[in-house]
Every structure is written in structure tokens, then in C-alpha cells.
Tab-separated table of N, CA and C in Angstrom:
chain	number	residue	atom	x	y	z
A	1	UNK	N	17.839	5.757	-5.838
A	1	UNK	CA	17.680	4.348	-6.062
A	1	UNK	C	17.718	4.080	-7.564
A	2	UNK	N	18.552	3.186	-8.010
A	2	UNK	CA	18.643	2.866	-9.431
A	2	UNK	C	17.786	1.655	-9.732
A	3	UNK	N	17.647	1.342	-11.040
A	3	UNK	CA	16.843	0.192	-11.434
A	3	UNK	C	17.368	-1.097	-10.818
A	4	UNK	N	18.709	-1.218	-10.665
A	4	UNK	CA	19.278	-2.447	-10.127
A	4	UNK	C	18.837	-2.681	-8.691
A	5	UNK	N	18.600	-1.606	-7.943
A	5	UNK	CA	18.224	-1.787	-6.541
A	5	UNK	C	16.808	-1.289	-6.270
A	6	UNK	N	15.986	-1.161	-7.320
A	6	UNK	CA	14.603	-0.743	-7.128
A	6	UNK	C	13.892	-1.781	-6.267
A	7	UNK	N	13.001	-1.353	-5.374
A	7	UNK	CA	12.309	-2.306	-4.505
A	7	UNK	C	11.457	-3.285	-5.314
A	8	UNK	N	11.371	-4.497	-4.821
A	8	UNK	CA	10.571	-5.545	-5.450
A	8	UNK	C	9.089	-5.317	-5.176
A	9	UNK	N	8.249	-5.910	-6.006
A	9	UNK	CA	6.811	-5.866	-5.785
A	9	UNK	C	6.514	-6.417	-4.391
A	10	UNK	N	5.659	-5.710	-3.666
A	10	UNK	CA	5.284	-6.110	-2.320
A	10	UNK	C	6.085	-5.438	-1.220
A	11	UNK	N	7.153	-4.715	-1.594
A	11	UNK	CA	7.973	-4.028	-0.605
A	11	UNK	C	7.265	-2.765	-0.119
A	12	UNK	N	7.264	-2.534	1.179
A	12	UNK	CA	6.701	-1.308	1.757
A	12	UNK	C	7.772	-0.227	1.706
A	13	UNK	N	7.411	0.936	1.145
A	13	UNK	CA	8.371	2.018	0.959
A	13	UNK	C	7.773	3.358	1.376
A	14	UNK	N	8.666	4.313	1.630
A	14	UNK	CA	8.282	5.704	1.872
A	14	UNK	C	8.598	6.473	0.598
A	15	UNK	N	7.628	7.224	0.096
A	15	UNK	CA	7.803	8.057	-1.097
A	15	UNK	C	8.212	9.453	-0.638
A	16	UNK	N	9.457	9.816	-0.894
A	16	UNK	CA	9.981	11.104	-0.460
A	16	UNK	C	9.313	12.290	-1.120
A	17	UNK	N	8.732	12.106	-2.317
A	17	UNK	CA	8.054	13.220	-2.986
A	17	UNK	C	6.704	13.526	-2.352
A	18	UNK	N	5.917	12.489	-2.095
A	18	UNK	CA	4.568	12.712	-1.564
A	18	UNK	C	4.510	12.620	-0.047
A	19	UNK	N	5.532	12.004	0.567
A	19	UNK	CA	5.516	11.800	2.008
A	19	UNK	C	4.643	10.635	2.427
A	20	UNK	N	4.145	9.887	1.448
A	20	UNK	CA	3.241	8.774	1.733
A	20	UNK	C	3.999	7.457	1.832
A	21	UNK	N	3.353	6.479	2.449
A	21	UNK	CA	3.873	5.120	2.550
A	21	UNK	C	2.998	4.233	1.674
A	22	UNK	N	3.619	3.324	0.947
A	22	UNK	CA	2.844	2.425	0.104
A	22	UNK	C	3.583	1.140	-0.192
A	23	UNK	N	2.854	0.220	-0.813
A	23	UNK	CA	3.432	-1.037	-1.260
A	23	UNK	C	3.714	-0.938	-2.749
A	24	UNK	N	4.860	-1.445	-3.161
A	24	UNK	CA	5.202	-1.466	-4.584
A	24	UNK	C	4.305	-2.498	-5.260
A	25	UNK	N	3.583	-2.047	-6.290
A	25	UNK	CA	2.657	-2.920	-7.010
A	25	UNK	C	3.174	-3.301	-8.397
A	26	UNK	N	4.086	-2.515	-8.937
A	26	UNK	CA	4.601	-2.777	-10.276
A	26	UNK	C	5.323	-1.549	-10.788
A	27	UNK	N	5.566	-1.549	-12.097
A	27	UNK	CA	6.242	-0.394	-12.681
A	27	UNK	C	5.616	-0.055	-14.034
A	28	UNK	N	5.721	1.184	-14.378
A	28	UNK	CA	5.230	1.698	-15.656
A	28	UNK	C	6.248	2.707	-16.135
A	29	UNK	N	6.975	2.376	-17.191
A	29	UNK	CA	8.025	3.263	-17.673
A	29	UNK	C	9.063	3.460	-16.578
A	30	UNK	N	9.450	4.702	-16.339
A	30	UNK	CA	10.492	4.949	-15.331
A	30	UNK	C	9.958	4.992	-13.897
A	31	UNK	N	8.663	4.829	-13.715
A	31	UNK	CA	8.054	4.978	-12.393
A	31	UNK	C	7.629	3.639	-11.808
A	32	UNK	N	7.535	3.603	-10.485
A	32	UNK	CA	6.943	2.471	-9.783
A	32	UNK	C	5.543	2.871	-9.348
A	33	UNK	N	4.620	1.928	-9.371
A	33	UNK	CA	3.278	2.181	-8.864
A	33	UNK	C	3.226	1.727	-7.421
A	34	UNK	N	2.729	2.621	-6.578
A	34	UNK	CA	2.562	2.338	-5.155
A	34	UNK	C	1.083	2.375	-4.820
A	35	UNK	N	0.700	1.569	-3.838
A	35	UNK	CA	-0.675	1.563	-3.348
A	35	UNK	C	-0.625	1.732	-1.835
A	36	UNK	N	-1.536	2.520	-1.263
A	36	UNK	CA	-1.562	2.670	0.202
A	36	UNK	C	-1.648	1.308	0.887
A	37	UNK	N	-1.102	1.215	2.094
A	37	UNK	CA	-1.085	-0.055	2.825
A	37	UNK	C	-2.479	-0.632	3.008
A	38	UNK	N	-3.458	0.206	3.230
A	38	UNK	CA	-4.825	-0.259	3.447
A	38	UNK	C	-5.624	-0.405	2.175
A	39	UNK	N	-4.972	-0.303	1.034
A	39	UNK	CA	-5.667	-0.367	-0.249
A	39	UNK	C	-6.034	1.024	-0.723
A	40	UNK	N	-6.456	1.097	-1.941
A	40	UNK	CA	-6.836	2.379	-2.512
A	40	UNK	C	-6.183	2.600	-3.855
A	41	UNK	N	-6.247	3.824	-4.295
A	41	UNK	CA	-5.756	4.187	-5.625
A	41	UNK	C	-4.234	4.232	-5.657
A	42	UNK	N	-3.673	3.607	-6.692
A	42	UNK	CA	-2.227	3.620	-6.886
A	42	UNK	C	-1.761	4.995	-7.344
A	43	UNK	N	-0.490	5.276	-7.091
A	43	UNK	CA	0.131	6.483	-7.607
A	43	UNK	C	1.511	6.140	-8.138
A	44	UNK	N	1.983	6.958	-9.066
A	44	UNK	CA	3.315	6.780	-9.644
A	44	UNK	C	4.349	7.442	-8.744
A	45	UNK	N	5.495	6.781	-8.609
A	45	UNK	CA	6.557	7.319	-7.765
A	45	UNK	C	7.900	7.160	-8.466
A	46	UNK	N	8.742	8.144	-8.269
A	46	UNK	CA	10.101	8.131	-8.794
A	46	UNK	C	10.925	7.174	-7.937
A	47	UNK	N	11.474	6.094	-8.525
A	47	UNK	CA	12.237	5.124	-7.725
A	47	UNK	C	13.401	5.745	-6.960
A	48	UNK	N	13.960	6.829	-7.471
A	48	UNK	CA	15.094	7.459	-6.785
A	48	UNK	C	14.668	8.164	-5.502
A	49	UNK	N	13.358	8.360	-5.315
A	49	UNK	CA	12.847	9.051	-4.131
A	49	UNK	C	12.200	8.099	-3.134
A	50	UNK	N	12.369	6.772	-3.352
A	50	UNK	CA	11.776	5.775	-2.466
A	50	UNK	C	12.811	5.232	-1.499
A	51	UNK	N	12.324	4.895	-0.323
A	51	UNK	CA	13.169	4.304	0.710
A	51	UNK	C	12.385	3.180	1.367
A	52	UNK	N	12.962	1.955	1.387
A	52	UNK	CA	12.253	0.851	2.051
A	52	UNK	C	12.045	1.166	3.538
A	53	UNK	N	10.922	0.706	4.073
A	53	UNK	CA	10.631	0.890	5.495
A	53	UNK	C	11.306	-0.210	6.295
A	54	UNK	N	11.799	0.152	7.476
A	54	UNK	CA	12.296	-0.895	8.368
A	54	UNK	C	11.088	-1.464	9.118
A	55	UNK	N	11.321	-2.507	9.905
A	55	UNK	CA	10.221	-3.211	10.579
A	55	UNK	C	9.422	-2.281	11.492
A	56	UNK	N	10.101	-1.419	12.233
A	56	UNK	CA	9.400	-0.517	13.157
A	56	UNK	C	8.556	0.498	12.386
A	57	UNK	N	9.074	1.021	11.277
A	57	UNK	CA	8.318	1.986	10.476
A	57	UNK	C	7.098	1.328	9.846
A	58	UNK	N	7.256	0.084	9.376
A	58	UNK	CA	6.127	-0.625	8.778
A	58	UNK	C	5.042	-0.867	9.815
A	59	UNK	N	5.421	-1.306	11.005
A	59	UNK	CA	4.451	-1.522	12.070
A	59	UNK	C	3.729	-0.222	12.408
A	60	UNK	N	4.469	0.856	12.538
A	60	UNK	CA	3.876	2.153	12.851
A	60	UNK	C	2.893	2.592	11.762
A	61	UNK	N	3.267	2.400	10.506
A	61	UNK	CA	2.392	2.791	9.389
A	61	UNK	C	1.126	1.947	9.373
A	62	UNK	N	1.252	0.654	9.653
A	62	UNK	CA	0.067	-0.222	9.667
A	62	UNK	C	-0.860	0.133	10.837
A	63	UNK	N	-0.302	0.467	11.985
A	63	UNK	CA	-1.119	0.877	13.132
A	63	UNK	C	-1.837	2.188	12.811
A	64	UNK	N	-1.131	3.134	12.207
A	64	UNK	CA	-1.749	4.416	11.839
A	64	UNK	C	-2.893	4.200	10.847
A	65	UNK	N	-2.708	3.292	9.900
A	65	UNK	CA	-3.747	3.016	8.910
A	65	UNK	C	-4.950	2.364	9.591
A	66	UNK	N	-4.715	1.415	10.507
A	66	UNK	CA	-5.811	0.770	11.244
A	66	UNK	C	-6.557	1.778	12.104
A	67	UNK	N	-5.833	2.687	12.734
A	67	UNK	CA	-6.478	3.727	13.545
A	67	UNK	C	-7.333	4.637	12.680
A	68	UNK	N	-6.835	4.987	11.504
A	68	UNK	CA	-7.613	5.838	10.590
A	68	UNK	C	-8.896	5.131	10.173
A	69	UNK	N	-8.810	3.826	9.906
A	69	UNK	CA	-10.003	3.047	9.541
A	69	UNK	C	-11.004	3.045	10.679
A	70	UNK	N	-10.523	2.892	11.912
A	70	UNK	CA	-11.443	2.827	13.054
A	70	UNK	C	-12.137	4.170	13.276
A	71	UNK	N	-11.452	5.255	12.993
A	71	UNK	CA	-12.075	6.578	13.147
A	71	UNK	C	-13.167	6.803	12.110
A	72	UNK	N	-13.089	6.098	10.999
A	72	UNK	CA	-14.122	6.222	9.965
A	72	UNK	C	-15.309	5.316	10.242
A	73	UNK	N	-15.232	4.533	11.326
A	73	UNK	CA	-16.358	3.689	11.713
A	73	UNK	C	-16.450	2.391	10.939
A	74	UNK	N	-15.349	1.942	10.348
A	74	UNK	CA	-15.379	0.683	9.631
A	74	UNK	C	-15.311	-0.467	10.620
A	75	UNK	N	-16.073	-1.492	10.353
A	75	UNK	CA	-16.099	-2.653	11.235
A	75	UNK	C	-15.148	-3.733	10.781
A	76	UNK	N	-15.103	-4.820	11.516
A	76	UNK	CA	-14.214	-5.934	11.221
A	76	UNK	C	-14.495	-6.516	9.841
A	77	UNK	N	-15.738	-6.540	9.431
A	77	UNK	CA	-16.081	-7.071	8.113
A	77	UNK	C	-15.393	-6.312	6.996
A	78	UNK	N	-15.173	-5.028	7.194
A	78	UNK	CA	-14.506	-4.226	6.185
A	78	UNK	C	-13.022	-4.525	6.120
A	79	UNK	N	-12.447	-5.017	7.216
A	79	UNK	CA	-11.025	-5.326	7.244
A	79	UNK	C	-10.756	-6.661	6.553
A	80	UNK	N	-11.668	-7.606	6.691
A	80	UNK	CA	-11.468	-8.952	6.139
A	80	UNK	C	-11.432	-8.961	4.617
A	81	UNK	N	-12.192	-8.133	3.980
A	81	UNK	CA	-12.230	-8.146	2.524
A	81	UNK	C	-13.137	-7.066	2.002
A	82	UNK	N	-13.227	-7.011	0.707
A	82	UNK	CA	-14.062	-5.986	0.095
A	82	UNK	C	-15.532	-6.346	0.292
A	83	UNK	N	-16.414	-5.374	0.132
A	83	UNK	CA	-17.837	-5.662	0.305
A	83	UNK	C	-18.338	-6.637	-0.747
A	84	UNK	N	-17.543	-6.895	-1.774
A	84	UNK	CA	-17.938	-7.812	-2.836
A	84	UNK	C	-17.472	-9.231	-2.555
A	85	UNK	N	-16.726	-9.457	-1.482
A	85	UNK	CA	-16.260	-10.777	-1.101
A	85	UNK	C	-17.340	-11.473	-0.285
A	86	UNK	N	-18.308	-12.060	-0.952
A	86	UNK	CA	-19.408	-12.737	-0.290
A	86	UNK	C	-19.078	-14.206	-0.186
A	87	UNK	N	-18.886	-14.763	1.035
A	87	UNK	CA	-18.555	-16.174	1.171
A	87	UNK	C	-19.608	-17.080	0.549
A	88	UNK	N	-20.873	-16.637	0.518
A	88	UNK	CA	-21.933	-17.454	-0.065
A	88	UNK	C	-21.689	-17.671	-1.554
A	89	UNK	N	-21.040	-16.709	-2.211
A	89	UNK	CA	-20.758	-16.858	-3.643
A	89	UNK	C	-19.715	-17.928	-3.893
A	90	UNK	N	-18.878	-18.214	-2.896
A	90	UNK	CA	-17.848	-19.230	-3.033
A	90	UNK	C	-18.348	-20.608	-2.624
A	91	UNK	N	-19.606	-20.720	-2.248
A	91	UNK	CA	-20.171	-21.988	-1.818
A	91	UNK	C	-19.993	-22.232	-0.344
A	92	UNK	N	-19.343	-21.313	0.383
A	92	UNK	CA	-19.165	-21.481	1.827
A	92	UNK	C	-20.328	-20.861	2.555
A	93	UNK	N	-20.821	-21.518	3.552
A	93	UNK	CA	-21.924	-20.991	4.355
A	93	UNK	C	-21.651	-21.228	5.804
């Protein structure tokens, strides 16, 4: 993948080097920063080793991530937002 066809921010891609799936968050030098679909720490990826996911692959990756979350015992509140997203702080009650 060259710079002209590098995936746009927000595109879900497969990183051929790490075997991981992530969302493109930006770029730093010759690398793109990817973040896991469910959030987490970004990693640098070589744009030439990335491949955009098709709709079926994206759905499968999102289901796998949701299943992994459920096995860790996370509840619905954890899916809606971070533990720091307190609606009371926004004036909503």
C-alpha cells in the first residue's frame, strides 16, 4: 500500500505484520497508528502491510471483540463508555 492509497482515519484494517485488526487513528512518519476495535493502546503499522477489512470481516472482528469482553465479565456499562464518563458530570440525571 502506498501513501496515495493509504487507508483513511477510521478505516478498519488487518495488520499483516502483527495479525491484528485495528482502526486507523493517524500517522507518524512512515507508519500509521492503529487502535484495537474495542479501544486500547495504539501500535505503529507499516502501511504496505495493511489491508482494509470487508464488511463480513469487520462484523466478525467486532463480534470476536464483544465475545472477548463478555468473557472478562464486563457489563453493559463498560460498553457504553469509559468509567470516567459520568452522566452526572454533564448535568444529566
